[in-house]
PDB file of C-alpha atoms and ligand atoms in Angstrom:
ATOM      1  CA  MET N 213      20.649 349.497 -28.109  1.00  0.00           C
ATOM      2  CA  GLN N 214      21.170 346.047 -28.843  1.00  0.00           C
ATOM      3  CA  ASP N 215      22.310 345.889 -32.465  1.00  0.00           C
ATOM      4  CA  ILE N 216      24.408 349.211 -31.865  1.00  0.00           C
ATOM      5  CA  LYS N 217      26.276 346.797 -28.917  1.00  0.00           C
ATOM      6  CA  GLN N 218      26.674 344.655 -31.890  1.00  0.00           C
ATOM      7  CA  GLN N 219      27.790 346.130 -34.690  1.00  0.00           C
ATOM      8  CA  ILE N 220      29.942 348.458 -32.573  1.00  0.00           C
ATOM      9  CA  LEU N 221      31.696 344.372 -31.565  1.00  0.00           C
ATOM     10  CA  SER N 222      31.564 343.393 -34.736  1.00  0.00           C
ATOM     11  CA  ARG N 223      33.852 345.707 -36.075  1.00  0.00           C
ATOM     12  CA  LEU N 224      36.497 345.574 -33.419  1.00  0.00           C
ATOM     13  CA  SER N 225      38.943 342.866 -33.528  1.00  0.00           C
ATOM     14  CA  LEU N 226      39.755 341.781 -29.740  1.00  0.00           C
ATOM     15  CA  PRO N 227      43.299 340.665 -29.299  1.00  0.00           C
ATOM     16  CA  ALA N 228      44.078 343.539 -31.594  1.00  0.00           C
ATOM     17  CA  LEU N 229      42.728 346.358 -29.098  1.00  0.00           C
ATOM     18  CA  ILE N 230      44.084 344.766 -25.391  1.00  0.00           C
ATOM     19  CA  GLY N 231      46.835 343.678 -27.774  1.00  0.00           C
ATOM     20  CA  GLU N 232      47.571 347.880 -27.655  1.00  0.00           C
ATOM     21  CA  THR N 233      48.658 347.082 -23.745  1.00  0.00           C
ATOM     22  CA  VAL N 234      48.867 343.538 -23.279  1.00  0.00           C
ATOM     23  CA  PRO N 235      51.697 342.110 -25.371  1.00  0.00           C
ATOM     24  CA  LEU N 236      49.833 339.086 -27.042  1.00  0.00           C
ATOM     25  CA  GLN N 237      51.045 335.936 -28.397  1.00  0.00           C
ATOM     26  CA  LYS N 238      48.838 334.635 -31.560  1.00  0.00           C
ATOM     27  CA  ARG N 239      47.740 331.764 -31.443  1.00  0.00           C
ATOM     28  CA  GLY N 240      46.209 330.406 -34.708  1.00  0.00           C
ATOM     29  CA  ASN N 241      42.362 331.238 -34.206  1.00  0.00           C
ATOM     30  CA  PHE N 242      42.831 332.517 -30.381  1.00  0.00           C
ATOM     31  CA  ALA N 243      45.879 335.452 -28.713  1.00  0.00           C
ATOM     32  CA  THR N 244      47.566 334.751 -25.704  1.00  0.00           C
ATOM     33  CA  GLY N 245      49.538 336.922 -22.872  1.00  0.00           C
ATOM     34  CA  LEU N 246      49.661 337.927 -19.148  1.00  0.00           C
ATOM     35  CA  CYS N 247      46.838 338.533 -18.548  1.00  0.00           C
ATOM     36  CA  PRO N 248      46.128 342.429 -16.812  1.00  0.00           C
ATOM     37  CA  PHE N 249      43.466 341.561 -13.923  1.00  0.00           C
ATOM     38  CA  HIS N 250      46.125 339.510 -12.053  1.00  0.00           C
ATOM     39  CA  GLU N 251      49.837 338.840 -11.224  1.00  0.00           C
ATOM     40  CA  GLU N 252      51.081 335.696 -13.173  1.00  0.00           C
ATOM     41  CA  SER N 253      54.458 334.809 -15.530  1.00  0.00           C
ATOM     42  CA  THR N 254      52.844 331.848 -17.706  1.00  0.00           C
ATOM     43  CA  PRO N 255      50.078 333.142 -19.838  1.00  0.00           C
ATOM     44  CA  SER N 256      46.755 332.413 -18.770  1.00  0.00           C
ATOM     45  CA  PHE N 257      45.597 334.709 -20.532  1.00  0.00           C
ATOM     46  CA  TYR N 258      43.614 333.945 -23.905  1.00  0.00           C
ATOM     47  CA  VAL N 259      41.833 336.280 -26.031  1.00  0.00           C
ATOM     48  CA  TYR N 260      39.150 335.876 -29.279  1.00  0.00           C
ATOM     49  CA  GLU N 261      37.311 337.140 -31.667  1.00  0.00           C
ATOM     50  CA  ASP N 262      34.852 338.054 -29.209  1.00  0.00           C
ATOM     51  CA  HIS N 263      36.123 338.090 -25.866  1.00  0.00           C
ATOM     52  CA  TYR N 264      38.109 336.657 -23.140  1.00  0.00           C
ATOM     53  CA  HIS N 265      39.090 334.577 -20.713  1.00  0.00           C
ATOM     54  CA  CYS N 266      41.881 333.610 -17.805  1.00  0.00           C
ATOM     55  CA  TYR N 267      42.426 330.089 -16.689  1.00  0.00           C
ATOM     56  CA  GLY N 268      44.429 331.681 -13.753  1.00  0.00           C
ATOM     57  CA  CYS N 269      42.449 333.974 -11.845  1.00  0.00           C
ATOM     58  CA  GLY N 270      38.490 333.298 -14.442  1.00  0.00           C
ATOM     59  CA  ALA N 271      38.635 337.052 -15.844  1.00  0.00           C
ATOM     60  CA  HIS N 272      35.931 336.836 -18.304  1.00  0.00           C
ATOM     61  CA  GLY N 273      34.526 338.974 -20.951  1.00  0.00           C
ATOM     62  CA  ASP N 274      33.479 340.997 -23.833  1.00  0.00           C
ATOM     63  CA  ALA N 275      35.944 344.316 -25.380  1.00  0.00           C
ATOM     64  CA  ILE N 276      32.947 346.277 -23.436  1.00  0.00           C
ATOM     65  CA  SER N 277      33.572 344.219 -20.219  1.00  0.00           C
ATOM     66  CA  TYR N 278      37.239 344.739 -20.583  1.00  0.00           C
ATOM     67  CA  VAL N 279      36.975 348.666 -21.202  1.00  0.00           C
ATOM     68  CA  ARG N 280      34.699 348.598 -18.839  1.00  0.00           C
ATOM     69  CA  GLN N 281      37.513 347.380 -16.040  1.00  0.00           C
ATOM     70  CA  VAL N 282      40.718 348.511 -17.510  1.00  0.00           C
ATOM     71  CA  GLN N 283      40.209 352.110 -17.953  1.00  0.00           C
ATOM     72  CA  GLY N 284      37.187 351.973 -14.945  1.00  0.00           C
ATOM     73  CA  LEU N 285      34.621 353.349 -16.384  1.00  0.00           C
ATOM     74  CA  PRO N 286      30.671 353.408 -16.967  1.00  0.00           C
ATOM     75  CA  PHE N 287      29.391 350.928 -19.243  1.00  0.00           C
ATOM     76  CA  MET N 288      27.910 353.458 -21.371  1.00  0.00           C
ATOM     77  CA  ASP N 289      31.006 355.479 -22.017  1.00  0.00           C
ATOM     78  CA  SER N 290      32.918 351.984 -22.091  1.00  0.00           C
ATOM     79  CA  LEU N 291      30.200 351.472 -25.663  1.00  0.00           C
ATOM     80  CA  ARG N 292      31.105 355.570 -26.519  1.00  0.00           C
ATOM     81  CA  TRP N 293      34.853 354.561 -26.296  1.00  0.00           C
ATOM     82  CA  LEU N 294      34.605 351.789 -28.520  1.00  0.00           C
ATOM     83  CA  ALA N 295      32.069 353.182 -30.471  1.00  0.00           C
ATOM     84  CA  ASP N 296      35.110 355.901 -31.427  1.00  0.00           C
ATOM     85  CA  LYS N 297      38.151 353.886 -32.290  1.00  0.00           C
ATOM     86  CA  ALA N 298      35.013 351.814 -34.249  1.00  0.00           C
ATOM     87  CA  GLY N 299      34.252 354.484 -35.964  1.00  0.00           C
ATOM     88  CA  VAL N 300      31.064 354.223 -35.178  1.00  0.00           C
ATOM     89  CA  SER N 301      28.578 356.563 -34.575  1.00  0.00           C
ATOM     90  CA  LEU N 302      26.114 356.612 -30.928  1.00  0.00           C
ATOM     91  CA  ALA N 303      24.266 359.865 -32.669  1.00  0.00           C
ATOM     92  CA  SER N 304      21.681 357.962 -34.571  1.00  0.00           C
ATOM     93  CA  SER N 305      19.989 355.986 -30.956  1.00  0.00           C
ATOM     94  CA  GLU N 306      20.703 359.942 -28.756  1.00  0.00           C
ATOM     95  CA  GLU N 307      18.994 360.956 -32.480  1.00  0.00           C
ATOM     96  CA  GLU N 308      16.393 358.789 -31.929  1.00  0.00           C
ATOM     97  CA  LYS N 309      15.913 359.624 -28.283  1.00  0.00           C
ATOM     98  CA  LYS N 310      15.163 363.149 -28.997  1.00  0.00           C
ATOM     99  CA  TYR N 311      13.365 362.224 -31.443  1.00  0.00           C
ATOM    100  CA  ALA N 312      10.706 360.616 -28.539  1.00  0.00           C
ATOM    101  CA  GLN N 313      11.509 363.202 -26.305  1.00  0.00           C
ATOM    102  CA  GLU N 314      10.045 365.624 -28.870  1.00  0.00           C
ATOM    103  CA  TRP N 315       7.085 363.425 -29.607  1.00  0.00           C
ATOM    104  CA  LYS N 316       6.156 363.175 -26.454  1.00  0.00           C
ATOM    105  CA  LYS N 317       6.285 366.403 -25.948  1.00  0.00           C
ATOM    106  CA  LYS N 318       4.635 367.918 -29.318  1.00  0.00           C
ATOM    107  CA  ALA N 319       1.439 364.746 -28.793  1.00  0.00           C
ATOM    108  CA  ARG N 320       1.643 366.695 -25.463  1.00  0.00           C
ATOM    109  CA  GLU N 321       0.433 370.030 -27.197  1.00  0.00           C
ATOM    110  CA  ASN N 322      -1.960 368.027 -29.630  1.00  0.00           C
ATOM    111  CA  GLN N 323      -3.692 367.174 -25.874  1.00  0.00           C
ATOM    112  CA  VAL N 324      -3.554 371.068 -24.851  1.00  0.00           C
ATOM    113  CA  LEU N 325      -4.620 372.560 -28.283  1.00  0.00           C
ATOM    114  CA  LEU N 326      -7.627 369.814 -29.222  1.00  0.00           C
ATOM    115  CA  ALA N 327      -9.106 370.226 -25.346  1.00  0.00           C
ATOM    116  CA  ALA N 328      -8.797 374.655 -26.336  1.00  0.00           C
ATOM    117  CA  LYS N 329     -10.917 373.809 -29.194  1.00  0.00           C
ATOM    118  CA  ALA N 330     -13.787 372.301 -27.348  1.00  0.00           C
ATOM    119  CA  PHE N 331     -13.357 374.667 -24.910  1.00  0.00           C
ATOM    120  CA  PHE N 332     -14.060 376.936 -27.702  1.00  0.00           C
ATOM    121  CA  SER N 333     -17.087 375.770 -29.244  1.00  0.00           C
ATOM    122  CA  ALA N 334     -18.022 374.842 -25.823  1.00  0.00           C
ATOM    123  CA  ASN N 335     -18.501 379.371 -25.445  1.00  0.00           C
ATOM    124  CA  LEU N 336     -19.641 379.706 -29.262  1.00  0.00           C
ATOM    125  CA  GLN N 337     -23.047 376.700 -28.706  1.00  0.00           C
ATOM    126  CA  ASP N 338     -23.656 378.432 -25.182  1.00  0.00           C
ATOM    127  CA  LYS N 339     -26.609 379.842 -25.471  1.00  0.00           C
ATOM    128  CA  PRO N 340     -25.647 383.576 -23.414  1.00  0.00           C
ATOM    129  CA  LYS N 341     -21.751 383.388 -23.271  1.00  0.00           C
ATOM    130  CA  GLY N 342     -21.832 382.883 -27.876  1.00  0.00           C
ATOM    131  CA  GLN N 343     -24.990 385.001 -28.006  1.00  0.00           C
ATOM    132  CA  SER N 344     -22.694 387.253 -29.961  1.00  0.00           C
ATOM    133  CA  ALA N 345     -20.169 385.658 -31.650  1.00  0.00           C
ATOM    134  CA  ARG N 346     -23.037 383.907 -33.397  1.00  0.00           C
ATOM    135  CA  ALA N 347     -25.579 386.916 -34.273  1.00  0.00           C
ATOM    136  CA  TYR N 348     -22.180 387.489 -35.966  1.00  0.00           C
ATOM    137  CA  LEU N 349     -22.049 384.949 -37.769  1.00  0.00           C
ATOM    138  CA  GLU N 350     -25.274 385.053 -38.972  1.00  0.00           C
ATOM    139  CA  THR N 351     -23.849 388.527 -40.626  1.00  0.00           C
ATOM    140  CA  ARG N 352     -21.833 387.074 -42.643  1.00  0.00           C
ATOM    141  CA  GLN N 353     -23.589 384.283 -43.179  1.00  0.00           C
ATOM    142  CA  LEU N 354     -21.892 381.092 -42.070  1.00  0.00           C
ATOM    143  CA  SER N 355     -24.721 378.281 -41.267  1.00  0.00           C
ATOM    144  CA  GLN N 356     -24.273 377.032 -37.930  1.00  0.00           C
ATOM    145  CA  ALA N 357     -24.039 372.704 -40.027  1.00  0.00           C
ATOM    146  CA  LEU N 358     -20.715 374.826 -41.471  1.00  0.00           C
ATOM    147  CA  THR N 359     -19.472 376.558 -38.492  1.00  0.00           C
ATOM    148  CA  GLU N 360     -19.720 372.976 -36.877  1.00  0.00           C
ATOM    149  CA  ASP N 361     -18.710 371.370 -39.650  1.00  0.00           C
ATOM    150  CA  LEU N 362     -15.190 373.861 -39.753  1.00  0.00           C
ATOM    151  CA  GLY N 363     -14.755 373.825 -35.906  1.00  0.00           C
ATOM    152  CA  VAL N 364     -15.061 377.232 -35.147  1.00  0.00           C
ATOM    153  CA  GLY N 365     -14.807 378.461 -31.732  1.00  0.00           C
ATOM    154  CA  TYR N 366     -14.752 380.980 -29.711  1.00  0.00           C
ATOM    155  CA  ALA N 367     -12.784 382.729 -26.927  1.00  0.00           C
ATOM    156  CA  LEU N 368     -14.832 384.625 -24.438  1.00  0.00           C
ATOM    157  CA  HIS N 369     -14.421 388.819 -23.540  1.00  0.00           C
ATOM    158  CA  ALA N 370     -12.873 387.361 -20.334  1.00  0.00           C
ATOM    159  CA  THR N 371      -8.275 387.441 -19.718  1.00  0.00           C
ATOM    160  CA  ASP N 372      -7.859 383.990 -18.873  1.00  0.00           C
ATOM    161  CA  ALA N 373     -11.142 381.479 -19.334  1.00  0.00           C
ATOM    162  CA  LEU N 374      -9.057 379.694 -20.936  1.00  0.00           C
ATOM    163  CA  PHE N 375      -6.593 379.735 -19.042  1.00  0.00           C
ATOM    164  CA  GLN N 376      -8.633 378.661 -16.052  1.00  0.00           C
ATOM    165  CA  HIS N 377      -9.917 375.537 -17.717  1.00  0.00           C
ATOM    166  CA  LEU N 378      -6.888 374.224 -18.925  1.00  0.00           C
ATOM    167  CA  LYS N 379      -5.411 374.660 -15.745  1.00  0.00           C
ATOM    168  CA  GLY N 380      -8.266 372.390 -14.152  1.00  0.00           C
ATOM    169  CA  LEU N 381      -7.380 369.753 -16.473  1.00  0.00           C
ATOM    170  CA  GLY N 382      -4.265 369.599 -15.267  1.00  0.00           C
ATOM    171  CA  PHE N 383      -2.205 371.208 -17.987  1.00  0.00           C
ATOM    172  CA  SER N 384       1.124 373.285 -17.013  1.00  0.00           C
ATOM    173  CA  VAL N 385       2.236 377.149 -18.030  1.00  0.00           C
ATOM    174  CA  ALA N 386       4.791 376.377 -19.656  1.00  0.00           C
ATOM    175  CA  GLU N 387       2.561 374.089 -22.333  1.00  0.00           C
ATOM    176  CA  MET N 388      -0.168 376.984 -22.573  1.00  0.00           C
ATOM    177  CA  GLU N 389       2.954 378.998 -23.838  1.00  0.00           C
ATOM    178  CA  ALA N 390       3.886 376.980 -26.278  1.00  0.00           C
ATOM    179  CA  CYS N 391       0.976 376.936 -27.622  1.00  0.00           C
ATOM    180  CA  SER N 392       0.662 380.316 -27.683  1.00  0.00           C
ATOM    181  CA  LEU N 393      -2.434 379.630 -25.934  1.00  0.00           C
ATOM    182  CA  ILE N 394      -1.668 381.758 -23.325  1.00  0.00           C
ATOM    183  CA  ASN N 395       0.892 385.249 -21.998  1.00  0.00           C
ATOM    184  CA  GLN N 396       2.197 385.995 -18.957  1.00  0.00           C
ATOM    185  CA  GLY N 397       2.996 389.329 -17.683  1.00  0.00           C
ATOM    186  CA  ARG N 398       3.310 391.078 -13.487  1.00  0.00           C
ATOM    187  CA  GLY N 399       2.889 388.178 -12.334  1.00  0.00           C
ATOM    188  CA  GLN N 400      -0.020 386.848 -13.988  1.00  0.00           C
ATOM    189  CA  ALA N 401      -1.865 384.346 -16.894  1.00  0.00           C
ATOM    190  CA  TYR N 402      -3.333 385.546 -20.104  1.00  0.00           C
ATOM    191  CA  ASP N 403      -5.325 384.471 -22.226  1.00  0.00           C
ATOM    192  CA  PHE N 404      -3.475 385.428 -25.849  1.00  0.00           C
ATOM    193  CA  PHE N 405      -7.153 384.895 -27.401  1.00  0.00           C
ATOM    194  CA  GLN N 406      -9.444 386.865 -25.921  1.00  0.00           C
ATOM    195  CA  ASN N 407     -12.764 388.364 -27.980  1.00  0.00           C
ATOM    196  CA  ARG N 408     -12.932 386.394 -30.871  1.00  0.00           C
ATOM    197  CA  LEU N 409     -13.246 384.077 -33.166  1.00  0.00           C
ATOM    198  CA  ILE N 410     -11.432 380.493 -33.074  1.00  0.00           C
ATOM    199  CA  LEU N 411     -10.660 378.352 -36.575  1.00  0.00           C
ATOM    200  CA  PRO N 412      -8.923 375.883 -36.339  1.00  0.00           C
ATOM    201  CA  ILE N 413      -6.048 374.537 -39.102  1.00  0.00           C
ATOM    202  CA  ARG N 414      -6.107 371.166 -38.942  1.00  0.00           C
ATOM    203  CA  ASP N 415      -3.755 370.108 -41.962  1.00  0.00           C
TER     204      ASP N 415
HETATM  205 ZN1   ZN A 230      43.692 336.070 -14.993  1.00  0.00          ZN
END
């Protein structure tokens, strides 16, 4: 944000900006005029490239504070207004913000998926619950070492076993749904995978 602000300010000439509404007299590296913040008949308002100062009322600041005061805009809106004038796009920083939000959401979804994977793996190893699935894997001649290596799991023969498990871990219905792990119908959540071998895709 600080970079964007500097970028905007460096592209704007403060005397030119203020000069649009306040008649200024150029005097070397600064300009003077009648202060827009107090009533006066002789100029005590000095405008430099990066700041202004009034020797009459003490008004002082940069382009952003000028726009804030004169136009009565909040900081971000003043910055937007100036960015537009300077031809600087604020999109990059807003895109970054959006990216950070999406990244956070993605990280949360990864947690949901990892929790689901751990649950499916535990089901497969569970003596009574995973028995039929393990027997099936044997018929496909997949060794236990290989299935463990691949992280193969088992979705129980139940309607909401995973849902209840993930709910217990504090995950929301929306988060589970975003990962396509559950479906909703008639005000109830159902596991998307039921009585199935699960092969996690890692890459
Ligand atoms: Zn003043």
